[in-house]
């Protein structure tokens, strides 16, 4: 069929099953927007800043498991999108980003709105393409989707010059893509898997450390089978929240810098770590040289480059988590090796759980933890998606919201992009219209993207925006309190921050301010029931801190705070000899 | 330790930038890099010399493999490969020294490829040690300019590349 490049692009997207594009128009993408104008199959969501097209596509992908698509113009449109792409890159999220480009014959001349976006995004894409021949457009789209969603997922960018969009082509969509240099490994090596099975059942203090890779490979059932079969406690990363139910008796919840004390103690004390779909990020390992000194490490990852990148693995298994876990469970079920007695290990963990539960001070003020806990209680059995800003709000959400299902917690982990929460909620809600989507955000984070309230309003998205408003760049303030002698440099947001209720109303969205702890539950309950866009401005205790906390550079069992009943000067666990030198800096504020 | 990586890549625009960019952003130093098409015009070979310990080498290789345009990587073992580099040296050679310089070049079976009143330009191919030796001998005369292609290498005949 004869058509223009722009039409061929849209047809190709249809062939890939794309249902929605997050985008923003401009000069060189006019032919594409024209092709979209009377398209019936693909919905276009107009964001109000290109960065948010990236984040929305990213969260759409995380919420649905499909590839997210965004479309922007050349030059400033493309450079605005860079943060969105970098975010998807760091968290391995499959998105296809389409950027317009100036006409091929003026590329390289500093033409109007020209930016070398393939050059700029080389380090933050799995691959990118500059299409110079319209006949290669369909196969390029085919390849881009294949690369984005297979193997270790990630963003792929297609840069499309305007003359290519206008050129004519006989459209035929290829059946499959041939990419000679690309062959991900899915099946794990059986010899390694057999060895892993043996080590797992024999270990006395095993732990499973599971992450984003479980969600990417949809391996949550297999993970649960393994844990239950061998009775191994499971800790998840921030990215792995939802890969294993937080409320499961074997769950240790999140580990790492702001993880639970019991997760961090358990991994440090373990004799075997089964790491799956994780990348040993520094927020998790703390000081590398002291990490899990007694443990044998089995590392399952689809990306060979992740294995032994930060911490050497004793038993590497390259493969897809789902396939490897299936084989592993089958191998263990053969029952060749007798299981060790893990009673003492479970008792030890139970005692840590009892001694060091996640908790906060309850004194009548609205503690941010309380808000998250209430959200958690009220949404227990619903289809919920929580998105977050970055900072304290994000960590409280991770600690006090129990993700019991996959794809129910969406947060910016690797890049830590303030402003992710609201566009992520938009992408998630559009991908899963029936889910209750709650953006738990910070007053600083949301100000980076508050223009997206327009997108919420325009699309009547029933998102609940819950701002934990402390009037500070809270996480930075916390570090200044703990490590910079309370010298609060440039973190006070009280002056200049808009009245969020009025701001919401200016966009035609309902806004409510909550200043009384007695109203928290009531207002949230109504918001969940109403199914209408709402912004709730929770005025929380200003100088609340996130605990436990591993000081930067410390070993992960050297945590500040998180001991119930301990006074602030006793924030360090008296049982641990190795106390961080930061301890004396902790002042009596906060709680 | 020095390693010679022989990397087959698709001969497409931007591939060199992808490879060199990967090295710099991951903090790997390239000692030399030579690139050109192979017997198949769609495929280029990059010969990359790096100084890296085993762990680092493993990480470099794995990261390189992730580039979609990279087809194959071999870490050439010096024992089982042949390597060459070509160097052009413009050296001071006033009339009274000229014969000595020519003599030195001849010993190394190097070619004189350009002559002026005061200089000679010498072309030498060979292994790093041979080139170094000539360079050392010519230095006292005053080397005015020097350019090297970077090492190129292939696995020896009977051992098919792995
Ligand atoms: C303020 C702040 C504080 C933070 N604090 C913490 C903290 O306390 N604890 C914490 O855990 N994180 C924390 N993070 C997040 C942290 O920075 C990392 O993003 C996170 O730890 C990485 O999670 P992950 O290891 O699961 O890897 P991901 O980034 O999710 O990567 C997934 C891994 O799985 C692999 N994979 C992908 N697909 C498959 C497949 N099909 N099969 C097998 N493997 C696959 C990938 O190759 C990769 O190695 C924090 C972030 C911020 C912004
Ligand atoms: C785009 C961006 N800029 C700066 C930072 C550094 N940073 C991390 S947390 C934080 C403070 C976040 O403040 P807020 O959104 O109000 O959340 P709170 O910590 O108070 O919950 C800052 C500035 C960042 N992560 N992202």
JSON list of N, CA, C and O in Angstrom, two decimals, chain A residues 89 122-123 126-128 147 152 179-182 303-305 307-309, chain B residues 10 14 17-18 25-26 55 58-59 62-63 65-71:
[
{"chain": "A", "resi": 89, "resn": "UNK", "atom": "N", "xyz": [16.04, 4.06, 31.10]},
{"chain": "A", "resi": 89, "resn": "UNK", "atom": "CA", "xyz": [17.30, 3.33, 30.93]},
{"chain": "A", "resi": 89, "resn": "UNK", "atom": "C", "xyz": [17.78, 2.78, 32.26]},
{"chain": "A", "resi": 89, "resn": "UNK", "atom": "O", "xyz": [18.10, 1.60, 32.39]},
{"chain": "A", "resi": 122, "resn": "UNK", "atom": "N", "xyz": [22.96, 8.16, 23.06]},
{"chain": "A", "resi": 122, "resn": "UNK", "atom": "CA", "xyz": [23.72, 6.90, 22.91]},
{"chain": "A", "resi": 122, "resn": "UNK", "atom": "C", "xyz": [23.99, 6.22, 24.26]},
{"chain": "A", "resi": 122, "resn": "UNK", "atom": "O", "xyz": [23.81, 5.02, 24.38]},
{"chain": "A", "resi": 123, "resn": "UNK", "atom": "N", "xyz": [24.40, 6.99, 25.28]},
{"chain": "A", "resi": 123, "resn": "UNK", "atom": "CA", "xyz": [24.68, 6.31, 26.55]},
{"chain": "A", "resi": 123, "resn": "UNK", "atom": "C", "xyz": [23.43, 5.92, 27.35]},
{"chain": "A", "resi": 123, "resn": "UNK", "atom": "O", "xyz": [23.56, 5.25, 28.36]},
{"chain": "A", "resi": 126, "resn": "UNK", "atom": "N", "xyz": [19.15, 1.56, 24.82]},
{"chain": "A", "resi": 126, "resn": "UNK", "atom": "CA", "xyz": [19.63, 0.23, 24.50]},
{"chain": "A", "resi": 126, "resn": "UNK", "atom": "C", "xyz": [20.18, 0.26, 23.07]},
{"chain": "A", "resi": 126, "resn": "UNK", "atom": "O", "xyz": [21.19, -0.36, 22.77]},
{"chain": "A", "resi": 127, "resn": "UNK", "atom": "N", "xyz": [19.50, 1.01, 22.23]},
{"chain": "A", "resi": 127, "resn": "UNK", "atom": "CA", "xyz": [19.98, 1.26, 20.88]},
{"chain": "A", "resi": 127, "resn": "UNK", "atom": "C", "xyz": [19.20, 2.44, 20.33]},
{"chain": "A", "resi": 127, "resn": "UNK", "atom": "O", "xyz": [18.12, 2.75, 20.82]},
{"chain": "A", "resi": 128, "resn": "UNK", "atom": "N", "xyz": [19.75, 3.13, 19.34]},
{"chain": "A", "resi": 128, "resn": "UNK", "atom": "CA", "xyz": [18.95, 4.15, 18.69]},
{"chain": "A", "resi": 128, "resn": "UNK", "atom": "C", "xyz": [19.20, 4.19, 17.20]},
{"chain": "A", "resi": 128, "resn": "UNK", "atom": "O", "xyz": [20.19, 3.64, 16.72]},
{"chain": "A", "resi": 147, "resn": "UNK", "atom": "N", "xyz": [13.91, -4.92, 20.37]},
{"chain": "A", "resi": 147, "resn": "UNK", "atom": "CA", "xyz": [15.01, -4.61, 21.29]},
{"chain": "A", "resi": 147, "resn": "UNK", "atom": "C", "xyz": [14.47, -4.11, 22.63]},
{"chain": "A", "resi": 147, "resn": "UNK", "atom": "O", "xyz": [14.95, -4.50, 23.69]},
{"chain": "A", "resi": 152, "resn": "UNK", "atom": "N", "xyz": [17.24, -7.88, 28.34]},
{"chain": "A", "resi": 152, "resn": "UNK", "atom": "CA", "xyz": [17.08, -6.87, 29.38]},
{"chain": "A", "resi": 152, "resn": "UNK", "atom": "C", "xyz": [16.38, -5.69, 28.73]},
{"chain": "A", "resi": 152, "resn": "UNK", "atom": "O", "xyz": [16.94, -5.06, 27.84]},
{"chain": "A", "resi": 179, "resn": "UNK", "atom": "N", "xyz": [18.38, -9.05, 13.70]},
{"chain": "A", "resi": 179, "resn": "UNK", "atom": "CA", "xyz": [19.41, -8.22, 14.32]},
{"chain": "A", "resi": 179, "resn": "UNK", "atom": "C", "xyz": [20.58, -9.15, 14.63]},
{"chain": "A", "resi": 179, "resn": "UNK", "atom": "O", "xyz": [20.60, -9.79, 15.69]},
{"chain": "A", "resi": 180, "resn": "UNK", "atom": "N", "xyz": [21.54, -9.23, 13.71]},
{"chain": "A", "resi": 180, "resn": "UNK", "atom": "CA", "xyz": [22.57, -10.26, 13.85]},
{"chain": "A", "resi": 180, "resn": "UNK", "atom": "C", "xyz": [23.37, -10.20, 15.15]},
{"chain": "A", "resi": 180, "resn": "UNK", "atom": "O", "xyz": [23.74, -11.24, 15.69]},
{"chain": "A", "resi": 181, "resn": "UNK", "atom": "N", "xyz": [23.58, -9.00, 15.67]},
{"chain": "A", "resi": 181, "resn": "UNK", "atom": "CA", "xyz": [24.44, -8.88, 16.86]},
{"chain": "A", "resi": 181, "resn": "UNK", "atom": "C", "xyz": [23.68, -8.98, 18.17]},
{"chain": "A", "resi": 181, "resn": "UNK", "atom": "O", "xyz": [24.20, -8.60, 19.21]},
{"chain": "A", "resi": 182, "resn": "UNK", "atom": "N", "xyz": [22.43, -9.48, 18.14]},
{"chain": "A", "resi": 182, "resn": "UNK", "atom": "CA", "xyz": [21.60, -9.44, 19.33]},
{"chain": "A", "resi": 182, "resn": "UNK", "atom": "C", "xyz": [20.99, -10.81, 19.61]},
{"chain": "A", "resi": 182, "resn": "UNK", "atom": "O", "xyz": [20.12, -11.25, 18.87]},
{"chain": "A", "resi": 303, "resn": "UNK", "atom": "N", "xyz": [21.28, -10.29, 31.96]},
{"chain": "A", "resi": 303, "resn": "UNK", "atom": "CA", "xyz": [22.38, -9.49, 31.41]},
{"chain": "A", "resi": 303, "resn": "UNK", "atom": "C", "xyz": [23.71, -9.96, 32.00]},
{"chain": "A", "resi": 303, "resn": "UNK", "atom": "O", "xyz": [23.99, -9.71, 33.17]},
{"chain": "A", "resi": 304, "resn": "UNK", "atom": "N", "xyz": [24.53, -10.64, 31.20]},
{"chain": "A", "resi": 304, "resn": "UNK", "atom": "CA", "xyz": [25.79, -11.17, 31.75]},
{"chain": "A", "resi": 304, "resn": "UNK", "atom": "C", "xyz": [26.66, -10.07, 32.36]},
{"chain": "A", "resi": 304, "resn": "UNK", "atom": "O", "xyz": [27.43, -10.33, 33.29]},
{"chain": "A", "resi": 305, "resn": "UNK", "atom": "N", "xyz": [26.53, -8.85, 31.85]},
{"chain": "A", "resi": 305, "resn": "UNK", "atom": "CA", "xyz": [27.37, -7.76, 32.35]},
{"chain": "A", "resi": 305, "resn": "UNK", "atom": "C", "xyz": [27.03, -7.38, 33.79]},
{"chain": "A", "resi": 305, "resn": "UNK", "atom": "O", "xyz": [27.82, -6.74, 34.47]},
{"chain": "A", "resi": 307, "resn": "UNK", "atom": "N", "xyz": [26.50, -9.59, 36.12]},
{"chain": "A", "resi": 307, "resn": "UNK", "atom": "CA", "xyz": [27.05, -10.61, 37.01]},
{"chain": "A", "resi": 307, "resn": "UNK", "atom": "C", "xyz": [28.51, -10.29, 37.32]},
{"chain": "A", "resi": 307, "resn": "UNK", "atom": "O", "xyz": [29.31, -10.06, 36.43]},
{"chain": "A", "resi": 308, "resn": "UNK", "atom": "N", "xyz": [28.79, -10.22, 38.61]},
{"chain": "A", "resi": 308, "resn": "UNK", "atom": "CA", "xyz": [30.13, -9.88, 39.09]},
{"chain": "A", "resi": 308, "resn": "UNK", "atom": "C", "xyz": [30.56, -8.46, 38.70]},
{"chain": "A", "resi": 308, "resn": "UNK", "atom": "O", "xyz": [31.74, -8.16, 38.69]},
{"chain": "A", "resi": 309, "resn": "UNK", "atom": "N", "xyz": [29.62, -7.58, 38.40]},
{"chain": "A", "resi": 309, "resn": "UNK", "atom": "CA", "xyz": [29.98, -6.19, 38.10]},
{"chain": "A", "resi": 309, "resn": "UNK", "atom": "C", "xyz": [30.41, -5.46, 39.36]},
{"chain": "A", "resi": 309, "resn": "UNK", "atom": "O", "xyz": [31.46, -4.83, 39.39]},
{"chain": "B", "resi": 10, "resn": "UNK", "atom": "N", "xyz": [29.16, -4.24, 12.73]},
{"chain": "B", "resi": 10, "resn": "UNK", "atom": "CA", "xyz": [28.48, -3.90, 11.50]},
{"chain": "B", "resi": 10, "resn": "UNK", "atom": "C", "xyz": [29.05, -2.58, 10.99]},
{"chain": "B", "resi": 10, "resn": "UNK", "atom": "O", "xyz": [29.28, -1.66, 11.77]},
{"chain": "B", "resi": 14, "resn": "UNK", "atom": "N", "xyz": [28.16, 5.71, 12.83]},
{"chain": "B", "resi": 14, "resn": "UNK", "atom": "CA", "xyz": [27.99, 5.86, 14.27]},
{"chain": "B", "resi": 14, "resn": "UNK", "atom": "C", "xyz": [28.55, 4.72, 15.10]},
{"chain": "B", "resi": 14, "resn": "UNK", "atom": "O", "xyz": [28.61, 4.83, 16.32]},
{"chain": "B", "resi": 17, "resn": "UNK", "atom": "N", "xyz": [31.58, 5.66, 17.14]},
{"chain": "B", "resi": 17, "resn": "UNK", "atom": "CA", "xyz": [31.20, 6.50, 18.28]},
{"chain": "B", "resi": 17, "resn": "UNK", "atom": "C", "xyz": [30.60, 5.65, 19.40]},
{"chain": "B", "resi": 17, "resn": "UNK", "atom": "O", "xyz": [30.85, 5.88, 20.58]},
{"chain": "B", "resi": 18, "resn": "UNK", "atom": "N", "xyz": [29.79, 4.66, 19.03]},
{"chain": "B", "resi": 18, "resn": "UNK", "atom": "CA", "xyz": [29.19, 3.81, 20.05]},
{"chain": "B", "resi": 18, "resn": "UNK", "atom": "C", "xyz": [30.26, 3.05, 20.84]},
{"chain": "B", "resi": 18, "resn": "UNK", "atom": "O", "xyz": [30.19, 2.94, 22.06]},
{"chain": "B", "resi": 25, "resn": "UNK", "atom": "N", "xyz": [32.80, 6.25, 28.73]},
{"chain": "B", "resi": 25, "resn": "UNK", "atom": "CA", "xyz": [31.84, 6.48, 29.81]},
{"chain": "B", "resi": 25, "resn": "UNK", "atom": "C", "xyz": [31.93, 5.42, 30.89]},
{"chain": "B", "resi": 25, "resn": "UNK", "atom": "O", "xyz": [31.52, 5.66, 32.02]},
{"chain": "B", "resi": 26, "resn": "UNK", "atom": "N", "xyz": [32.46, 4.26, 30.58]},
{"chain": "B", "resi": 26, "resn": "UNK", "atom": "CA", "xyz": [32.61, 3.24, 31.61]},
{"chain": "B", "resi": 26, "resn": "UNK", "atom": "C", "xyz": [34.00, 3.29, 32.23]},
{"chain": "B", "resi": 26, "resn": "UNK", "atom": "O", "xyz": [34.39, 2.41, 33.00]},
{"chain": "B", "resi": 55, "resn": "UNK", "atom": "N", "xyz": [39.23, -8.81, 35.65]},
{"chain": "B", "resi": 55, "resn": "UNK", "atom": "CA", "xyz": [37.87, -8.41, 35.99]},
{"chain": "B", "resi": 55, "resn": "UNK", "atom": "C", "xyz": [37.37, -7.30, 35.08]},
{"chain": "B", "resi": 55, "resn": "UNK", "atom": "O", "xyz": [36.26, -7.31, 34.58]},
{"chain": "B", "resi": 58, "resn": "UNK", "atom": "N", "xyz": [36.76, -8.52, 31.59]},
{"chain": "B", "resi": 58, "resn": "UNK", "atom": "CA", "xyz": [35.50, -9.25, 31.50]},
{"chain": "B", "resi": 58, "resn": "UNK", "atom": "C", "xyz": [34.33, -8.27, 31.36]},
{"chain": "B", "resi": 58, "resn": "UNK", "atom": "O", "xyz": [33.45, -8.42, 30.52]},
{"chain": "B", "resi": 59, "resn": "UNK", "atom": "N", "xyz": [34.37, -7.22, 32.17]},
{"chain": "B", "resi": 59, "resn": "UNK", "atom": "CA", "xyz": [33.31, -6.22, 32.15]},
{"chain": "B", "resi": 59, "resn": "UNK", "atom": "C", "xyz": [33.29, -5.48, 30.80]},
{"chain": "B", "resi": 59, "resn": "UNK", "atom": "O", "xyz": [32.24, -5.27, 30.21]},
{"chain": "B", "resi": 62, "resn": "UNK", "atom": "N", "xyz": [31.84, -7.81, 28.17]},
{"chain": "B", "resi": 62, "resn": "UNK", "atom": "CA", "xyz": [30.39, -7.99, 28.32]},
{"chain": "B", "resi": 62, "resn": "UNK", "atom": "C", "xyz": [29.63, -6.74, 27.88]},
{"chain": "B", "resi": 62, "resn": "UNK", "atom": "O", "xyz": [28.58, -6.82, 27.25]},
{"chain": "B", "resi": 63, "resn": "UNK", "atom": "N", "xyz": [30.16, -5.59, 28.25]},
{"chain": "B", "resi": 63, "resn": "UNK", "atom": "CA", "xyz": [29.47, -4.36, 27.86]},
{"chain": "B", "resi": 63, "resn": "UNK", "atom": "C", "xyz": [29.52, -4.18, 26.35]},
{"chain": "B", "resi": 63, "resn": "UNK", "atom": "O", "xyz": [28.54, -3.75, 25.74]},
{"chain": "B", "resi": 65, "resn": "UNK", "atom": "N", "xyz": [29.62, -6.49, 24.11]},
{"chain": "B", "resi": 65, "resn": "UNK", "atom": "CA", "xyz": [28.68, -7.44, 23.53]},
{"chain": "B", "resi": 65, "resn": "UNK", "atom": "C", "xyz": [27.27, -6.88, 23.51]},
{"chain": "B", "resi": 65, "resn": "UNK", "atom": "O", "xyz": [26.44, -7.27, 22.69]},
{"chain": "B", "resi": 66, "resn": "UNK", "atom": "N", "xyz": [26.97, -6.00, 24.47]},
{"chain": "B", "resi": 66, "resn": "UNK", "atom": "CA", "xyz": [25.61, -5.45, 24.54]},
{"chain": "B", "resi": 66, "resn": "UNK", "atom": "C", "xyz": [25.33, -4.43, 23.45]},
{"chain": "B", "resi": 66, "resn": "UNK", "atom": "O", "xyz": [24.18, -4.10, 23.20]},
{"chain": "B", "resi": 67, "resn": "UNK", "atom": "N", "xyz": [26.38, -3.91, 22.81]},
{"chain": "B", "resi": 67, "resn": "UNK", "atom": "CA", "xyz": [26.12, -2.99, 21.71]},
{"chain": "B", "resi": 67, "resn": "UNK", "atom": "C", "xyz": [25.55, -3.80, 20.55]},
{"chain": "B", "resi": 67, "resn": "UNK", "atom": "O", "xyz": [26.13, -4.80, 20.13]},
{"chain": "B", "resi": 68, "resn": "UNK", "atom": "N", "xyz": [24.41, -3.35, 20.06]},
{"chain": "B", "resi": 68, "resn": "UNK", "atom": "CA", "xyz": [23.69, -4.12, 19.06]},
{"chain": "B", "resi": 68, "resn": "UNK", "atom": "C", "xyz": [24.52, -4.30, 17.78]},
{"chain": "B", "resi": 68, "resn": "UNK", "atom": "O", "xyz": [24.42, -5.32, 17.11]},
{"chain": "B", "resi": 69, "resn": "UNK", "atom": "N", "xyz": [25.38, -3.33, 17.45]},
{"chain": "B", "resi": 69, "resn": "UNK", "atom": "CA", "xyz": [26.16, -3.43, 16.22]},
{"chain": "B", "resi": 69, "resn": "UNK", "atom": "C", "xyz": [27.41, -4.29, 16.36]},
{"chain": "B", "resi": 69, "resn": "UNK", "atom": "O", "xyz": [28.11, -4.52, 15.39]},
{"chain": "B", "resi": 70, "resn": "UNK", "atom": "N", "xyz": [27.70, -4.74, 17.57]},
{"chain": "B", "resi": 70, "resn": "UNK", "atom": "CA", "xyz": [28.90, -5.57, 17.76]},
{"chain": "B", "resi": 70, "resn": "UNK", "atom": "C", "xyz": [28.54, -7.03, 17.49]},
{"chain": "B", "resi": 70, "resn": "UNK", "atom": "O", "xyz": [27.60, -7.57, 18.06]},
{"chain": "B", "resi": 71, "resn": "UNK", "atom": "N", "xyz": [29.29, -7.67, 16.58]},
{"chain": "B", "resi": 71, "resn": "UNK", "atom": "CA", "xyz": [28.95, -9.02, 16.18]},
{"chain": "B", "resi": 71, "resn": "UNK", "atom": "C", "xyz": [29.77, -10.07, 16.90]},
{"chain": "B", "resi": 71, "resn": "UNK", "atom": "O", "xyz": [29.28, -11.13, 17.25]}
]
